Amino acid sequence: MLPDQQILRIPGPTPIPPRVQRAMSQPMIGHRGDEAKELLEDITPKLKPVFGTEEEVLVLAGSGTAGLETAVVNTVKPGDEVLVIVTGAFGDRFAKICDAYEIRYHRLDVPWGEAVHSEKVAHLLQQHPGISAVFCTYCETSTGVLNPVADIAKAVRQYSNALVIVDGVSAVGGAETKMDEWGVDVVVTGSQKALMLPAGLTFIAASKRAWKAMEENNRSRFYFDLRKYRDNLEKNSTPFTPAVSLLYGLQEVLKLLEEEGLEEVYRRHQLMMKMTRAAFQALDIPLFTADSDASPTVTAVKPADFDPEMLRKAVKEDFGLTLAGGQQHLKGQIFRIGHMGYCSPADVLQTISLLEIGLTKIGKSIELGKGVQAAQEIYVNQEGQK
Amino acid sequence: MLPDQQILRIPGPTPIPPRVQRAMSQPMIGHRGDEAKELLEDITPKLKPVFGTEEEVLVLAGSGTAGLETAVVNTVKPGDEVLVIVTGAFGDRFAKICDAYEIRYHRLDVPWGEAVHSEKVAHLLQQHPGISAVFCTYCETSTGVLNPVADIAKAVRQYSNALVIVDGVSAVGGAETKMDEWGVDVVVTGSQKALMLPAGLTFIAASKRAWKAMEENNRSRFYFDLRKYRDNLEKNSTPFTPAVSLLYGLQEVLKLLEEEGLEEVYRRHQLMMKMTRAAFQALDIPLFTADSDASPTVTAVKPADFDPEMLRKAVKEDFGLTLAGGQQHLKGQIFRIGHMGYCSPADVLQTISLLEIGLTKIGKSIELGKGVQAAQEIYVNQEGQK
């Protein structure tokens, strides 16, 4: 393979656009000076449409998990009873956080690879009227499933006053997110997925209902106390040291999203999903999720007659192409392709062409070019409809 | 298209490897200090194998044309008579430099798209025994032709004492170059082609015979006086201010070439040429050069039934894919694909998949995926033979 060539197609971290890389390499500034204030002042309003909210989006230095924990400790009072929807490894993470805080929770387990049905959520809420919050994952990164967050929020609102708290980590910035319109109360995401940044920032937006619950919550918290971030943001500041270079990168990311237009960003991700899925369908290699449950940001494939680990190894060795494997019980069962953030239909075509070679090299009999052709046809037909 | 995505597939400048980009962003140093000496001391021996020579390779701040002019003014004494082989726009450039210096030259014009035959050179040298230097182009960037430099040098040596002076600008670092073994006297190249750097450096190596001619040459020259560069290099220095950041980049490029191994670098370029050519052959779109004359670094295509400018526009608009058009009388007749330097078989497959979409969009009827398939087959078969 060509030295120094990385073709990174995992569902996060994702490649960094050159403009963002350059923005992050600006000389360091003091985080209590005017430049830092101007930076936050510029970023803050531009984050709102990405979350589909009129509320403030708060930015913390931390990973996505820090954001999930922040959501839990701020919204769940001691003694509360919550519902955790688990469609994969990241739904399970909410449950683990609840365990760590000894929060009583009902667990709605859905077979990995499927999306949750909102009727099941409604049913559980009717059975347990004391539930004060529902935790769910928008894109379940571990399976490539996109849960129907709008439907879930609607069902919750119909049967309960519970807060709807969404892990948007591999979705926000790639999959349409309309927090206010959908009636979602909290959306969390991380920087290293569709937001095209290195890991290190987590983002949380909360509805007025959620803010009320957070105000009334006496649970011990310090770094993750979201009220501090909100109060400081009013003065374009942060309660603790912000990750300044990542904020410079974020400023540039928001410019890129504005330039492309959010609707076009979402359309591009849908297109990349359809191209990827069409390729595997043409090659007769089973996808792990149904079309109706598929995420626009990550596609999981569950081969029937070859070892996904051998394929991953082959394309990594030959081309520096990195794909993700399965997590937990899906290890060795599936492989996952990230197509989000700084990723284009051109990159999807490249990935498929390399996968076809990898398949051939590990002895899987396919017709070379057939997956590429199917993806190209999707592209040509979609573009014709614009 | 995805904002900030550039897919640069012209025959120079070529993409910069991230490691080289990082190397070039090192803080500036004084060019007369120890760091600069150490930099030159590290670079100098590593350049030699790239040129296939035991002689020093001198590095000047300047474009490729500066290197060609340096070759002319140092090797051609006032009153000398020379031969210029013109197989395209860059052969013609040697002639224009000779014009500027009122140097008397014989011009051997070869139809663009074909390589020169060494017999023709031999014939001309027999007719004109006074010729003191033969100028030729190794890879003719404007047509994608690789001239048989080894054969030309052999023919010259057989019939004459003329110096063999080679423009290696889009070849050195991508096409095998064995200056000493082939009996070539001067090789010139630039930084922005197979050497994976921005433009701004030019490189010249000269044989002992060439150095003798240069010593005896009383032509006026100052910045381009190669003797100054040689004498300074003995002290790991330069006569004039060197382009330090490009030298940092060059240091990293030479590491990359060492890591991959020059033989592998040449093999990769051959493979990319074969993949590209197989794709167009499968699509039944005429190549501009015969297989025997084809360069491993650039491929020119001469469509019979579509406008290459429309295709270039289509792929640029949709994907940010930049291809080169034709030069001089070939404008609007051909398009050219660069596949050299920081470019891999994975990049070639991507380029072809995008070209196929572009062809479809401009109304050329092709079977999508067919060119990709042909290129994939070349890759799989070649790799099988390793």
PDB file of C-alpha atoms in Angstrom, chain A residues 166-346:
ATOM      1  CA  VAL A 166     -31.526  11.024  22.832  1.00  0.00           C
ATOM      2  CA  ASP A 167     -27.981   9.849  22.154  1.00  0.00           C
ATOM      3  CA  GLY A 168     -27.372  11.528  18.803  1.00  0.00           C
ATOM      4  CA  VAL A 169     -23.681  10.669  18.719  1.00  0.00           C
ATOM      5  CA  SER A 170     -23.315   9.161  15.250  1.00  0.00           C
ATOM      6  CA  ALA A 171     -26.331  10.972  13.835  1.00  0.00           C
ATOM      7  CA  VAL A 172     -26.301  14.728  14.516  1.00  0.00           C
ATOM      8  CA  GLY A 173     -24.821  16.512  11.498  1.00  0.00           C
ATOM      9  CA  GLY A 174     -25.527  13.525   9.232  1.00  0.00           C
ATOM     10  CA  ALA A 175     -29.106  12.462   9.931  1.00  0.00           C
ATOM     11  CA  GLU A 176     -31.899  15.027  10.072  1.00  0.00           C
ATOM     12  CA  THR A 177     -32.370  16.168  13.683  1.00  0.00           C
ATOM     13  CA  LYS A 178     -35.403  18.289  14.584  1.00  0.00           C
ATOM     14  CA  MET A 179     -35.267  18.340  18.370  1.00  0.00           C
ATOM     15  CA  ASP A 180     -37.921  21.006  18.945  1.00  0.00           C
ATOM     16  CA  GLU A 181     -40.299  19.881  16.211  1.00  0.00           C
ATOM     17  CA  TRP A 182     -40.145  16.258  17.352  1.00  0.00           C
ATOM     18  CA  GLY A 183     -40.597  17.097  21.040  1.00  0.00           C
ATOM     19  CA  VAL A 184     -37.263  15.644  22.084  1.00  0.00           C
ATOM     20  CA  ASP A 185     -35.988  17.006  25.399  1.00  0.00           C
ATOM     21  CA  VAL A 186     -32.269  16.327  25.325  1.00  0.00           C
ATOM     22  CA  VAL A 187     -29.930  15.614  22.416  1.00  0.00           C
ATOM     23  CA  VAL A 188     -26.316  14.649  23.024  1.00  0.00           C
ATOM     24  CA  THR A 189     -23.589  14.229  20.434  1.00  0.00           C
ATOM     25  CA  GLY A 190     -19.830  13.962  20.086  1.00  0.00           C
ATOM     26  CA  SER A 191     -17.364  15.730  17.820  1.00  0.00           C
ATOM     27  CA  GLN A 192     -15.713  12.806  16.031  1.00  0.00           C
ATOM     28  CA  LYS A 193     -18.600  11.520  13.934  1.00  0.00           C
ATOM     29  CA  ALA A 194     -20.699  13.479  11.446  1.00  0.00           C
ATOM     30  CA  LEU A 195     -19.273  16.702  12.893  1.00  0.00           C
ATOM     31  CA  MET A 196     -15.914  15.966  11.226  1.00  0.00           C
ATOM     32  CA  LEU A 197     -13.720  16.812  14.216  1.00  0.00           C
ATOM     33  CA  PRO A 198     -11.318  14.833  16.360  1.00  0.00           C
ATOM     34  CA  ALA A 199     -12.863  13.381  19.514  1.00  0.00           C
ATOM     35  CA  GLY A 200     -12.819  15.653  22.547  1.00  0.00           C
ATOM     36  CA  LEU A 201     -15.996  17.709  22.450  1.00  0.00           C
ATOM     37  CA  THR A 202     -19.466  16.670  23.519  1.00  0.00           C
ATOM     38  CA  PHE A 203     -22.611  18.696  22.838  1.00  0.00           C
ATOM     39  CA  ILE A 204     -25.883  18.837  24.752  1.00  0.00           C
ATOM     40  CA  ALA A 205     -29.071  20.709  23.990  1.00  0.00           C
ATOM     41  CA  ALA A 206     -32.046  20.626  26.364  1.00  0.00           C
ATOM     42  CA  SER A 207     -35.698  21.683  26.115  1.00  0.00           C
ATOM     43  CA  LYS A 208     -37.379  24.028  28.583  1.00  0.00           C
ATOM     44  CA  ARG A 209     -38.990  21.000  30.246  1.00  0.00           C
ATOM     45  CA  ALA A 210     -35.590  19.390  30.610  1.00  0.00           C
ATOM     46  CA  TRP A 211     -34.106  22.584  32.046  1.00  0.00           C
ATOM     47  CA  LYS A 212     -36.876  22.662  34.630  1.00  0.00           C
ATOM     48  CA  ALA A 213     -36.053  19.092  35.663  1.00  0.00           C
ATOM     49  CA  MET A 214     -32.345  19.913  35.784  1.00  0.00           C
ATOM     50  CA  GLU A 215     -32.949  22.970  37.966  1.00  0.00           C
ATOM     51  CA  GLU A 216     -34.977  20.900  40.418  1.00  0.00           C
ATOM     52  CA  ASN A 217     -32.494  18.037  40.479  1.00  0.00           C
ATOM     53  CA  ASN A 218     -30.358  17.928  43.641  1.00  0.00           C
ATOM     54  CA  ARG A 219     -28.087  15.102  42.454  1.00  0.00           C
ATOM     55  CA  SER A 220     -24.384  15.704  43.182  1.00  0.00           C
ATOM     56  CA  ARG A 221     -22.527  16.874  40.088  1.00  0.00           C
ATOM     57  CA  PHE A 222     -19.752  19.310  39.398  1.00  0.00           C
ATOM     58  CA  TYR A 223     -17.965  19.138  35.999  1.00  0.00           C
ATOM     59  CA  PHE A 224     -21.113  17.722  34.409  1.00  0.00           C
ATOM     60  CA  ASP A 225     -23.442  20.325  35.973  1.00  0.00           C
ATOM     61  CA  LEU A 226     -25.078  21.672  32.859  1.00  0.00           C
ATOM     62  CA  ARG A 227     -26.451  24.732  34.651  1.00  0.00           C
ATOM     63  CA  LYS A 228     -22.901  26.051  35.002  1.00  0.00           C
ATOM     64  CA  TYR A 229     -22.360  25.761  31.222  1.00  0.00           C
ATOM     65  CA  ARG A 230     -25.631  27.542  30.476  1.00  0.00           C
ATOM     66  CA  ASP A 231     -24.934  30.387  32.908  1.00  0.00           C
ATOM     67  CA  ASN A 232     -21.422  30.898  31.599  1.00  0.00           C
ATOM     68  CA  LEU A 233     -22.518  30.779  27.980  1.00  0.00           C
ATOM     69  CA  GLU A 234     -24.673  33.835  28.606  1.00  0.00           C
ATOM     70  CA  LYS A 235     -21.358  35.677  29.006  1.00  0.00           C
ATOM     71  CA  ASN A 236     -19.806  33.772  26.070  1.00  0.00           C
ATOM     72  CA  SER A 237     -17.675  31.827  28.487  1.00  0.00           C
ATOM     73  CA  THR A 238     -17.274  28.329  29.892  1.00  0.00           C
ATOM     74  CA  PRO A 239     -17.152  27.172  33.537  1.00  0.00           C
ATOM     75  CA  PHE A 240     -13.996  25.100  32.945  1.00  0.00           C
ATOM     76  CA  THR A 241     -11.108  25.228  30.475  1.00  0.00           C
ATOM     77  CA  PRO A 242     -12.531  24.725  26.975  1.00  0.00           C
ATOM     78  CA  ALA A 243     -10.748  22.648  24.308  1.00  0.00           C
ATOM     79  CA  VAL A 244      -9.830  25.718  22.281  1.00  0.00           C
ATOM     80  CA  SER A 245      -8.278  24.114  19.200  1.00  0.00           C
ATOM     81  CA  LEU A 246     -11.313  21.865  18.804  1.00  0.00           C
ATOM     82  CA  LEU A 247     -13.541  24.937  19.060  1.00  0.00           C
ATOM     83  CA  TYR A 248     -11.559  26.567  16.249  1.00  0.00           C
ATOM     84  CA  GLY A 249     -12.175  23.390  14.268  1.00  0.00           C
ATOM     85  CA  LEU A 250     -15.866  23.467  15.168  1.00  0.00           C
ATOM     86  CA  GLN A 251     -16.122  27.029  13.916  1.00  0.00           C
ATOM     87  CA  GLU A 252     -14.846  25.874  10.544  1.00  0.00           C
ATOM     88  CA  VAL A 253     -17.100  22.775  10.545  1.00  0.00           C
ATOM     89  CA  LEU A 254     -20.127  25.013  11.066  1.00  0.00           C
ATOM     90  CA  LYS A 255     -19.014  27.143   8.119  1.00  0.00           C
ATOM     91  CA  LEU A 256     -18.733  24.017   5.960  1.00  0.00           C
ATOM     92  CA  LEU A 257     -22.224  22.862   7.004  1.00  0.00           C
ATOM     93  CA  GLU A 258     -23.602  26.308   6.206  1.00  0.00           C
ATOM     94  CA  GLU A 259     -21.906  26.369   2.820  1.00  0.00           C
ATOM     95  CA  GLU A 260     -23.264  22.994   1.816  1.00  0.00           C
ATOM     96  CA  GLY A 261     -26.639  23.614   3.470  1.00  0.00           C
ATOM     97  CA  LEU A 262     -28.047  21.223   6.073  1.00  0.00           C
ATOM     98  CA  GLU A 263     -30.708  19.835   3.734  1.00  0.00           C
ATOM     99  CA  GLU A 264     -27.991  18.982   1.208  1.00  0.00           C
ATOM    100  CA  VAL A 265     -25.858  17.445   3.975  1.00  0.00           C
ATOM    101  CA  TYR A 266     -28.738  15.141   4.942  1.00  0.00           C
ATOM    102  CA  ARG A 267     -29.430  14.340   1.287  1.00  0.00           C
ATOM    103  CA  ARG A 268     -25.764  13.437   0.747  1.00  0.00           C
ATOM    104  CA  HIS A 269     -25.829  11.063   3.712  1.00  0.00           C
ATOM    105  CA  GLN A 270     -29.034   9.404   2.460  1.00  0.00           C
ATOM    106  CA  LEU A 271     -27.423   9.026  -0.944  1.00  0.00           C
ATOM    107  CA  MET A 272     -24.266   7.452   0.512  1.00  0.00           C
ATOM    108  CA  MET A 273     -26.417   5.018   2.509  1.00  0.00           C
ATOM    109  CA  LYS A 274     -28.407   4.017  -0.565  1.00  0.00           C
ATOM    110  CA  MET A 275     -25.266   3.619  -2.674  1.00  0.00           C
ATOM    111  CA  THR A 276     -23.609   1.439  -0.033  1.00  0.00           C
ATOM    112  CA  ARG A 277     -26.663  -0.739   0.453  1.00  0.00           C
ATOM    113  CA  ALA A 278     -27.270  -1.122  -3.282  1.00  0.00           C
ATOM    114  CA  ALA A 279     -23.693  -2.327  -3.725  1.00  0.00           C
ATOM    115  CA  PHE A 280     -24.023  -5.150  -1.212  1.00  0.00           C
ATOM    116  CA  GLN A 281     -27.447  -6.088  -2.520  1.00  0.00           C
ATOM    117  CA  ALA A 282     -25.993  -6.324  -6.039  1.00  0.00           C
ATOM    118  CA  LEU A 283     -23.153  -8.486  -4.714  1.00  0.00           C
ATOM    119  CA  ASP A 284     -25.690 -10.648  -2.872  1.00  0.00           C
ATOM    120  CA  ILE A 285     -24.017 -10.062   0.481  1.00  0.00           C
ATOM    121  CA  PRO A 286     -26.534  -9.683   3.353  1.00  0.00           C
ATOM    122  CA  LEU A 287     -26.976  -6.345   5.059  1.00  0.00           C
ATOM    123  CA  PHE A 288     -27.436  -6.504   8.826  1.00  0.00           C
ATOM    124  CA  THR A 289     -30.398  -4.105   8.916  1.00  0.00           C
ATOM    125  CA  ALA A 290     -33.630  -3.744   6.976  1.00  0.00           C
ATOM    126  CA  ASP A 291     -33.950  -0.768   4.619  1.00  0.00           C
ATOM    127  CA  SER A 292     -36.580   0.740   6.942  1.00  0.00           C
ATOM    128  CA  ASP A 293     -34.202   0.692   9.930  1.00  0.00           C
ATOM    129  CA  ALA A 294     -31.021   1.770   8.134  1.00  0.00           C
ATOM    130  CA  SER A 295     -28.894   4.692   9.270  1.00  0.00           C
ATOM    131  CA  PRO A 296     -27.618   7.245   6.740  1.00  0.00           C
ATOM    132  CA  THR A 297     -24.264   7.343   8.555  1.00  0.00           C
ATOM    133  CA  VAL A 298     -23.193   3.723   9.056  1.00  0.00           C
ATOM    134  CA  THR A 299     -23.930   0.436   7.312  1.00  0.00           C
ATOM    135  CA  ALA A 300     -23.417  -2.969   8.913  1.00  0.00           C
ATOM    136  CA  VAL A 301     -22.942  -6.033   6.745  1.00  0.00           C
ATOM    137  CA  LYS A 302     -23.396  -9.618   7.959  1.00  0.00           C
ATOM    138  CA  PRO A 303     -21.698 -11.991   5.540  1.00  0.00           C
ATOM    139  CA  ALA A 304     -23.083 -15.504   5.201  1.00  0.00           C
ATOM    140  CA  ASP A 305     -20.039 -17.168   3.680  1.00  0.00           C
ATOM    141  CA  PHE A 306     -16.859 -15.312   4.550  1.00  0.00           C
ATOM    142  CA  ASP A 307     -15.074 -14.032   7.615  1.00  0.00           C
ATOM    143  CA  PRO A 308     -15.527 -10.267   7.974  1.00  0.00           C
ATOM    144  CA  GLU A 309     -12.266 -10.062   9.911  1.00  0.00           C
ATOM    145  CA  MET A 310     -10.369 -11.529   6.946  1.00  0.00           C
ATOM    146  CA  LEU A 311     -11.940  -8.950   4.643  1.00  0.00           C
ATOM    147  CA  ARG A 312     -11.072  -6.096   7.007  1.00  0.00           C
ATOM    148  CA  LYS A 313      -7.493  -7.326   7.182  1.00  0.00           C
ATOM    149  CA  ALA A 314      -7.207  -7.676   3.396  1.00  0.00           C
ATOM    150  CA  VAL A 315      -8.371  -4.149   2.560  1.00  0.00           C
ATOM    151  CA  LYS A 316      -6.315  -2.660   5.377  1.00  0.00           C
ATOM    152  CA  GLU A 317      -3.149  -4.361   4.131  1.00  0.00           C
ATOM    153  CA  ASP A 318      -3.632  -3.555   0.471  1.00  0.00           C
ATOM    154  CA  PHE A 319      -5.126  -0.100   0.603  1.00  0.00           C
ATOM    155  CA  GLY A 320      -4.966   1.291   4.134  1.00  0.00           C
ATOM    156  CA  LEU A 321      -8.772   1.097   4.139  1.00  0.00           C
ATOM    157  CA  THR A 322     -10.037   0.846   7.711  1.00  0.00           C
ATOM    158  CA  LEU A 323     -13.477  -0.646   8.357  1.00  0.00           C
ATOM    159  CA  ALA A 324     -14.994  -1.413  11.751  1.00  0.00           C
ATOM    160  CA  GLY A 325     -15.752  -4.896  13.045  1.00  0.00           C
ATOM    161  CA  GLY A 326     -18.640  -5.991  15.230  1.00  0.00           C
ATOM    162  CA  GLN A 327     -18.921  -5.145  18.921  1.00  0.00           C
ATOM    163  CA  GLN A 328     -19.699  -7.516  21.804  1.00  0.00           C
ATOM    164  CA  HIS A 329     -21.518 -10.642  20.539  1.00  0.00           C
ATOM    165  CA  LEU A 330     -21.317  -9.383  16.937  1.00  0.00           C
ATOM    166  CA  LYS A 331     -17.513  -9.548  16.956  1.00  0.00           C
ATOM    167  CA  GLY A 332     -16.460 -11.606  13.949  1.00  0.00           C
ATOM    168  CA  GLN A 333     -20.061 -11.616  12.701  1.00  0.00           C
ATOM    169  CA  ILE A 334     -20.411  -8.267  10.989  1.00  0.00           C
ATOM    170  CA  PHE A 335     -18.358  -5.426   9.605  1.00  0.00           C
ATOM    171  CA  ARG A 336     -19.355  -1.788   9.556  1.00  0.00           C
ATOM    172  CA  ILE A 337     -18.707   1.000   7.084  1.00  0.00           C
ATOM    173  CA  GLY A 338     -18.873   4.598   8.216  1.00  0.00           C
ATOM    174  CA  HIS A 339     -20.117   7.046   5.573  1.00  0.00           C
ATOM    175  CA  MET A 340     -20.588  10.259   7.469  1.00  0.00           C
ATOM    176  CA  GLY A 341     -19.069  13.673   7.904  1.00  0.00           C
ATOM    177  CA  TYR A 342     -16.225  14.427   5.521  1.00  0.00           C
ATOM    178  CA  CYS A 343     -17.194  11.595   3.180  1.00  0.00           C
ATOM    179  CA  SER A 344     -18.658  11.883  -0.309  1.00  0.00           C
ATOM    180  CA  PRO A 345     -20.306   9.623  -2.883  1.00  0.00           C
ATOM    181  CA  ALA A 346     -16.847   9.565  -4.508  1.00  0.00           C
TER     182      ALA A 346
END
